[in-house]
CSV table of N, CA and C in Angstrom, one decimal:
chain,number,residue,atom,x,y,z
O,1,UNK,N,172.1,86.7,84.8
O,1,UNK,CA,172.7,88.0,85.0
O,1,UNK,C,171.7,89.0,85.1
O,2,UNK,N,171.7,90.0,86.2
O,2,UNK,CA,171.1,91.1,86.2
O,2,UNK,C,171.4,92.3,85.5
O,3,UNK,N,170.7,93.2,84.9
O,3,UNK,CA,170.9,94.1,84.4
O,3,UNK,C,171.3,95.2,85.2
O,4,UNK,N,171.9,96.1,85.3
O,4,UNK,CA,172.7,97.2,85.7
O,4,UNK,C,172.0,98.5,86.1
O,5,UNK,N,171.2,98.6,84.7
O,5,UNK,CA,170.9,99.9,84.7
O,5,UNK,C,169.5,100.1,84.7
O,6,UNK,N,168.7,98.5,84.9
O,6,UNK,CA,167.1,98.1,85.5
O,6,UNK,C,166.8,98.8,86.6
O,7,UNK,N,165.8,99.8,87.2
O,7,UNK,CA,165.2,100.2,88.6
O,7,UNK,C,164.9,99.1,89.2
O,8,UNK,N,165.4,98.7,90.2
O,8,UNK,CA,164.9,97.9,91.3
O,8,UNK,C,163.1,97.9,91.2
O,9,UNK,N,162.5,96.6,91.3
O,9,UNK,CA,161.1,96.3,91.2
O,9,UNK,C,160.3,97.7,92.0
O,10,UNK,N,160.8,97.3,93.6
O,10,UNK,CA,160.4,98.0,94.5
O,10,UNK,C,159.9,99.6,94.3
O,11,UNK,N,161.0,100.1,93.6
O,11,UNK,CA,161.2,101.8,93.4
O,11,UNK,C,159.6,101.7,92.4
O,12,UNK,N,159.7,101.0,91.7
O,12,UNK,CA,159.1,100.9,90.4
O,12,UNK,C,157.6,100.8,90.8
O,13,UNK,N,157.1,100.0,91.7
O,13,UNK,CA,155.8,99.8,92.5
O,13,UNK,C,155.8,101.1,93.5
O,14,UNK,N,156.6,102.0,94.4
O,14,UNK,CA,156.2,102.8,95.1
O,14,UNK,C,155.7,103.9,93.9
O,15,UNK,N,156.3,103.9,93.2
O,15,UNK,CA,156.2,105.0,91.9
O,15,UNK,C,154.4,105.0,91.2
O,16,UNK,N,154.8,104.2,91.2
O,16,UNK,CA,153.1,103.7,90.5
O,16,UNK,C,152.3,103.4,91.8
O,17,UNK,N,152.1,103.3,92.8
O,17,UNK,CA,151.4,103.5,93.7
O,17,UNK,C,151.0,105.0,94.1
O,18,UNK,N,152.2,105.8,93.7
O,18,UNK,CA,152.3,107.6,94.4
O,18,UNK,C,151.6,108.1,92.9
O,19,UNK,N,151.7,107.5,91.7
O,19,UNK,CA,150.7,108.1,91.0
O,19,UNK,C,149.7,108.1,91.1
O,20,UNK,N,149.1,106.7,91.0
O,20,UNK,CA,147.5,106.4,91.1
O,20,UNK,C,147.0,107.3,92.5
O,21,UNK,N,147.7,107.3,93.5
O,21,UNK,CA,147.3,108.4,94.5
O,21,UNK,C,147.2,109.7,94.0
O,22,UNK,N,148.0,110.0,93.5
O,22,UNK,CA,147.7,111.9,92.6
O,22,UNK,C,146.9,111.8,91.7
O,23,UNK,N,146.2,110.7,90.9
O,23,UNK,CA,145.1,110.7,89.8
O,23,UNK,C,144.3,110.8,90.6
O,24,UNK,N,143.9,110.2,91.8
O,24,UNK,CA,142.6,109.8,92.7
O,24,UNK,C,142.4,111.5,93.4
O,25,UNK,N,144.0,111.6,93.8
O,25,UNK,CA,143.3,113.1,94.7
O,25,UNK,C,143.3,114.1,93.4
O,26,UNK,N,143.5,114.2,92.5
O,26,UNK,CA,143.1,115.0,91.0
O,26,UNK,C,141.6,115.2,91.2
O,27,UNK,N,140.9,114.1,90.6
O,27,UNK,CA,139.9,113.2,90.4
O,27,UNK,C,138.6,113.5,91.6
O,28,UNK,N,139.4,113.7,92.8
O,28,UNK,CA,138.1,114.3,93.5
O,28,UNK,C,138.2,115.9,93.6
O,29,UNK,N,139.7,116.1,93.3
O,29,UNK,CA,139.6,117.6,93.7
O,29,UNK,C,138.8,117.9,92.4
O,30,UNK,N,138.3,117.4,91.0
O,30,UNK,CA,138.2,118.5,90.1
O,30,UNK,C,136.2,118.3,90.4
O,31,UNK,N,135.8,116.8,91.0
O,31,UNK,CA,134.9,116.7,91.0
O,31,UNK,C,133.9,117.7,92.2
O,32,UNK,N,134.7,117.8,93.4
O,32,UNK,CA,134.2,118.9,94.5
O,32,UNK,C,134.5,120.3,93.6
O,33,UNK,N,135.1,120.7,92.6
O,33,UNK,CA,135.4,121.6,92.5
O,33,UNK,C,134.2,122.3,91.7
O,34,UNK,N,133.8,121.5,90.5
O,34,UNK,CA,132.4,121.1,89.6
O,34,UNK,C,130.9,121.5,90.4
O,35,UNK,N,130.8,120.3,91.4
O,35,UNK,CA,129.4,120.4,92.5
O,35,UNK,C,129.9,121.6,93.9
O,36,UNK,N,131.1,122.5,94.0
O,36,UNK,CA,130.8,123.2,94.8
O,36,UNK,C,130.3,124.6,94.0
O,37,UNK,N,131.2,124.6,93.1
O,37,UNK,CA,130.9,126.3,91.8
O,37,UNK,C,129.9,126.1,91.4
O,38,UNK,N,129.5,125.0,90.9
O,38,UNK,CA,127.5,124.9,90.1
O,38,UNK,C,126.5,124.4,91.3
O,39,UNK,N,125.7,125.2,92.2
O,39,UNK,CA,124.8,124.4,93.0
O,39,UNK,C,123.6,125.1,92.3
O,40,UNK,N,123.0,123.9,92.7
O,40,UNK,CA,121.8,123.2,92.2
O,40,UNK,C,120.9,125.0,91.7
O,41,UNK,N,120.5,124.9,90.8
O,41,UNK,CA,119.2,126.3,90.5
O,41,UNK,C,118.4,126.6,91.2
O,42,UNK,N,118.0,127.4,92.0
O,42,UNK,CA,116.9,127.8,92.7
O,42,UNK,C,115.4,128.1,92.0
O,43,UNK,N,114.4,127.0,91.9
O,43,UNK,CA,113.3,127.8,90.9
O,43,UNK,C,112.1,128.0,92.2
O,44,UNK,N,111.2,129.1,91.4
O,44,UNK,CA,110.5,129.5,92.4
O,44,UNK,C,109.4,128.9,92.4
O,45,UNK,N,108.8,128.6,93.5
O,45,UNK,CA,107.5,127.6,93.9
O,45,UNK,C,106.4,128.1,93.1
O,46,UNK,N,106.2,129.0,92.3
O,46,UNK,CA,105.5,129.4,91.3
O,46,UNK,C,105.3,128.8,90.1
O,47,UNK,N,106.9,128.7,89.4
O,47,UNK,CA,107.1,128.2,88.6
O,47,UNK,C,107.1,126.3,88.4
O,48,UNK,N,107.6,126.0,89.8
O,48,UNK,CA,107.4,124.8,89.8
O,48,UNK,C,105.6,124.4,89.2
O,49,UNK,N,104.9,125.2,90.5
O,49,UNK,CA,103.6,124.8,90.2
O,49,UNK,C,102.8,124.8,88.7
O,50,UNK,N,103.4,125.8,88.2
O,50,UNK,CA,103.1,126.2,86.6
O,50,UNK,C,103.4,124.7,85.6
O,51,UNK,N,104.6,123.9,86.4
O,51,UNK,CA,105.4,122.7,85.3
O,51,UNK,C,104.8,121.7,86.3
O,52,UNK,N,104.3,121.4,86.7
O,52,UNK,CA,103.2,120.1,87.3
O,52,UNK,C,102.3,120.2,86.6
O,53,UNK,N,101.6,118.6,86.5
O,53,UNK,CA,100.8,118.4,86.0
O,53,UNK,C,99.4,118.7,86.8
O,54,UNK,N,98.1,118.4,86.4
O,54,UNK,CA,96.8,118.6,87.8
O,54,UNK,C,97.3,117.4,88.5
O,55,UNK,N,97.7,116.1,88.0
O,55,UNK,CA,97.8,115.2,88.9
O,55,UNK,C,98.8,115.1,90.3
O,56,UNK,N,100.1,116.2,89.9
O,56,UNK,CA,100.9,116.6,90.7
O,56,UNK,C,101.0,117.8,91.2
O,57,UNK,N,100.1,118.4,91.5
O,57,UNK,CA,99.7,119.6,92.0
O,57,UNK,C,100.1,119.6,93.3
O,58,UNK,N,99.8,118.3,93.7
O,58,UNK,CA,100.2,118.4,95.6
O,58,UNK,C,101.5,118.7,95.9
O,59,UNK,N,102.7,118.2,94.8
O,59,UNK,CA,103.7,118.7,95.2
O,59,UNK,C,104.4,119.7,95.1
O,60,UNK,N,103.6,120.8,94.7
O,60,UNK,CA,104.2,122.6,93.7
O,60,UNK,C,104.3,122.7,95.6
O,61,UNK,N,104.4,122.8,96.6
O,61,UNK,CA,104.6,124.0,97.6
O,61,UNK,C,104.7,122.6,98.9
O,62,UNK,N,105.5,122.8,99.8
O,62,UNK,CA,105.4,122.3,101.5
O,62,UNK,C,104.1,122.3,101.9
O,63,UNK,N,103.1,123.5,101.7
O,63,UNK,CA,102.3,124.0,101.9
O,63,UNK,C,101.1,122.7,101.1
O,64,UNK,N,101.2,122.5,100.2
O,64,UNK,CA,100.0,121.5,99.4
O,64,UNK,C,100.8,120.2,99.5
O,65,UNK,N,101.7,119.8,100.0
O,65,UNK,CA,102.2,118.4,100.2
O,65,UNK,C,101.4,118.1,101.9
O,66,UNK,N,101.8,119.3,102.7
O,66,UNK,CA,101.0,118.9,104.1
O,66,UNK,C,99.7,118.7,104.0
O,67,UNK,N,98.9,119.4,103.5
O,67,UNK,CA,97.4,119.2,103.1
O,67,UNK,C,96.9,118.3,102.3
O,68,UNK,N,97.6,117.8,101.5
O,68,UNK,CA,97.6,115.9,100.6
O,68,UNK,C,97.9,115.2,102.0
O,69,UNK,N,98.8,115.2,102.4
O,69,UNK,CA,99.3,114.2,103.3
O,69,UNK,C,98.5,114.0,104.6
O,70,UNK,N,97.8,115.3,105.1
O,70,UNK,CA,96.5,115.3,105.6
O,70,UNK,C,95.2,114.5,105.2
O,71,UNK,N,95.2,115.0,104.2
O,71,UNK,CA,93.6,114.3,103.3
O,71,UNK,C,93.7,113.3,103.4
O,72,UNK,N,95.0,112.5,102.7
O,72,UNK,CA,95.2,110.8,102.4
O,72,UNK,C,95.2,110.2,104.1
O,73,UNK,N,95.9,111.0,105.1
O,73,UNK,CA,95.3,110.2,106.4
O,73,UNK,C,94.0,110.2,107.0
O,74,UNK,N,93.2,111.5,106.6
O,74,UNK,CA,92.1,111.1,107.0
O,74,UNK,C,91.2,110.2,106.5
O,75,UNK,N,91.4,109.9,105.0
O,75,UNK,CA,90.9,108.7,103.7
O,75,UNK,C,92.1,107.5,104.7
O,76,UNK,N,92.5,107.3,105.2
O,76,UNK,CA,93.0,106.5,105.1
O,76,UNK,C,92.2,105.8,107.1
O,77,UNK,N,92.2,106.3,108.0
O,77,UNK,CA,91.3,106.4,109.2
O,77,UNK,C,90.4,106.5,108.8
O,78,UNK,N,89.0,106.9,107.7
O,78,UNK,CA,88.1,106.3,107.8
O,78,UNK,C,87.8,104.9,106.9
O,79,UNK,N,88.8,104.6,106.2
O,79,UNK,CA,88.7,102.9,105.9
O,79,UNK,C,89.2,102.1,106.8
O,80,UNK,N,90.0,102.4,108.1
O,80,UNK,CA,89.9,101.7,108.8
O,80,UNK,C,89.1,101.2,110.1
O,81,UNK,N,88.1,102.3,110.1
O,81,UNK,CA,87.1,102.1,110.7
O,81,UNK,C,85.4,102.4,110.0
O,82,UNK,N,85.2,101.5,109.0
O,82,UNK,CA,84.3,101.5,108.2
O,82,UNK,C,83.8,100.3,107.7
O,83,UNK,N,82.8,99.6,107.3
O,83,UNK,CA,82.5,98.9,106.3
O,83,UNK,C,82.4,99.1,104.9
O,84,UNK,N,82.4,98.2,103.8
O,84,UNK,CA,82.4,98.8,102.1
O,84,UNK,C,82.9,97.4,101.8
O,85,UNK,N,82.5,97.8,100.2
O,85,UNK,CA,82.8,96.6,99.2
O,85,UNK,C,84.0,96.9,98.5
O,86,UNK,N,84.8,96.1,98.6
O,86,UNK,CA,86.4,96.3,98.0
O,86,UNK,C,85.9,96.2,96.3
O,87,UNK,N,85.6,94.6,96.5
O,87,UNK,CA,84.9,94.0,94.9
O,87,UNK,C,84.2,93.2,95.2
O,88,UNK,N,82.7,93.8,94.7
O,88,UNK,CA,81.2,93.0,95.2
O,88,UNK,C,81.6,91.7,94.5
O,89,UNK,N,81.9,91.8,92.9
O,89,UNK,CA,81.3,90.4,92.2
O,89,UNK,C,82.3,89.4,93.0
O,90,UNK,N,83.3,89.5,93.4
O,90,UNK,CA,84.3,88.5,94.3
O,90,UNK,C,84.0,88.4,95.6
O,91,UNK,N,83.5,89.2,96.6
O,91,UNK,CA,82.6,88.9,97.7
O,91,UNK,C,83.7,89.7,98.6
O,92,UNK,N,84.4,90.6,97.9
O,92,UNK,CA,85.8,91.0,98.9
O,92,UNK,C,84.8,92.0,99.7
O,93,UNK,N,84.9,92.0,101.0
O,93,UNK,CA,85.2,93.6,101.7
O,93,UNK,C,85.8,94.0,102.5
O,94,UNK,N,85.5,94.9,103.2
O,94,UNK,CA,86.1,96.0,103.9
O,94,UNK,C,85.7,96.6,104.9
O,95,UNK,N,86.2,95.7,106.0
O,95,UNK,CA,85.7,95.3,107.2
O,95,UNK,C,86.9,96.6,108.4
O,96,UNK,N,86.3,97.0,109.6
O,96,UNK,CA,86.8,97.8,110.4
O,96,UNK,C,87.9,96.8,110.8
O,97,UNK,N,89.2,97.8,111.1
O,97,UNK,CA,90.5,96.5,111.6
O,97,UNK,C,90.3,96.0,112.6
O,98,UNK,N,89.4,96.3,113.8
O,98,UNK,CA,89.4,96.0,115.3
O,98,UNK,C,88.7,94.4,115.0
O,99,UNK,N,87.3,94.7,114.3
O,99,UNK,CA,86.8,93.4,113.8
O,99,UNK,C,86.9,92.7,113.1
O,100,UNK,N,88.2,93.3,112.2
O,100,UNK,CA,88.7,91.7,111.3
O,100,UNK,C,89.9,91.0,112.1
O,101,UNK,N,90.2,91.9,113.4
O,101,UNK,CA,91.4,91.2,113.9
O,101,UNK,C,90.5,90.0,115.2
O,102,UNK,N,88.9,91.0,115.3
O,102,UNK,CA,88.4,89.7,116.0
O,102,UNK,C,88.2,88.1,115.3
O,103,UNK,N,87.6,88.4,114.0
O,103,UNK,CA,87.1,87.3,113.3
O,103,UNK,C,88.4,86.3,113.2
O,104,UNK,N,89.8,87.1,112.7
O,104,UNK,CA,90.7,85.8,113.0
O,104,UNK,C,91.2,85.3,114.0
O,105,UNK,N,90.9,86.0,115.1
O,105,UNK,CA,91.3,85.4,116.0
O,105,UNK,C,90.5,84.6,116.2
O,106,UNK,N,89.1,84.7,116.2
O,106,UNK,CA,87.8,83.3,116.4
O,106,UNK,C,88.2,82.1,115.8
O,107,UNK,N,88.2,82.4,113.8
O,107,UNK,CA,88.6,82.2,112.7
O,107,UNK,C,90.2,80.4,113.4
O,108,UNK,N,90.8,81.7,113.5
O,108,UNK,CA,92.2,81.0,113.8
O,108,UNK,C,92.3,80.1,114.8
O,109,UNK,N,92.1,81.0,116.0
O,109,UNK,CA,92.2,80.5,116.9
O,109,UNK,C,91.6,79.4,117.5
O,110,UNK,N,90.7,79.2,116.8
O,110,UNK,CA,89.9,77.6,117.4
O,110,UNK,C,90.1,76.3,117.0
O,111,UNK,N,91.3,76.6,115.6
O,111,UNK,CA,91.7,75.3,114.5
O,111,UNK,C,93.4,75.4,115.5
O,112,UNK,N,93.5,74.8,116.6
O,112,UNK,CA,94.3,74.8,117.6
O,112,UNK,C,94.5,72.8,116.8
O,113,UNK,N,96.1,72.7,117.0
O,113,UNK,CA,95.9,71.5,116.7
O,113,UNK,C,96.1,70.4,117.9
């Protein structure tokens, strides 16, 4: 025997489906509502530079990030065209890339099987 005055299953699942949809659109409305009224603090490149350390100096300004980013490529173009000792007591070096790409190719290329 069915009960009478039971809501049909059906009613009972759209119901609770049409909620959880109003929690969710709640839920983002309060979160856009939060990150649109509080945006982020504006501090002045002054102050940033003041709250770095010397080791992060390069990134107080756009201005001293392009000039790091400079420096380290030109450190970086003349180890690639240079010789040097990586670590003498291990015999490593640091060989220009054009002639370490000869040597393996010699290297490699001749142990053809």
């Amino acid at each position: 025997m069915s009960n009478p005055a039971a809501p049909a299953p059906r009613s009972v699942s759209l119901v609770t489906i049409a909620a959880i949809g109003i929690a969710f659109a709640l839920f983002y409305f309060l979160i856009r509502l939060v990150h649109v009224s509080h945006p982020p603090a504006y501090i002045p490149e002054t102050e940033v530079a003041e709250k770095l350390g010397s080791d992060q100096q390069w990134q107080a300004t756009p201005a001293a990030r392009l000039a790091y980013l400079q420096q380290l490529r030109a450190q970086h173009e003349k180890q690639l065209a240079s010789y040097g000792w990586v670590d003498q007591k291990s015999g490593v070096v640091q060989l220009p890339i054009d002639r370490a790409m000869e040597l393996v190719i010699r290297d490699y290329g001749a142990k053809k099987p």
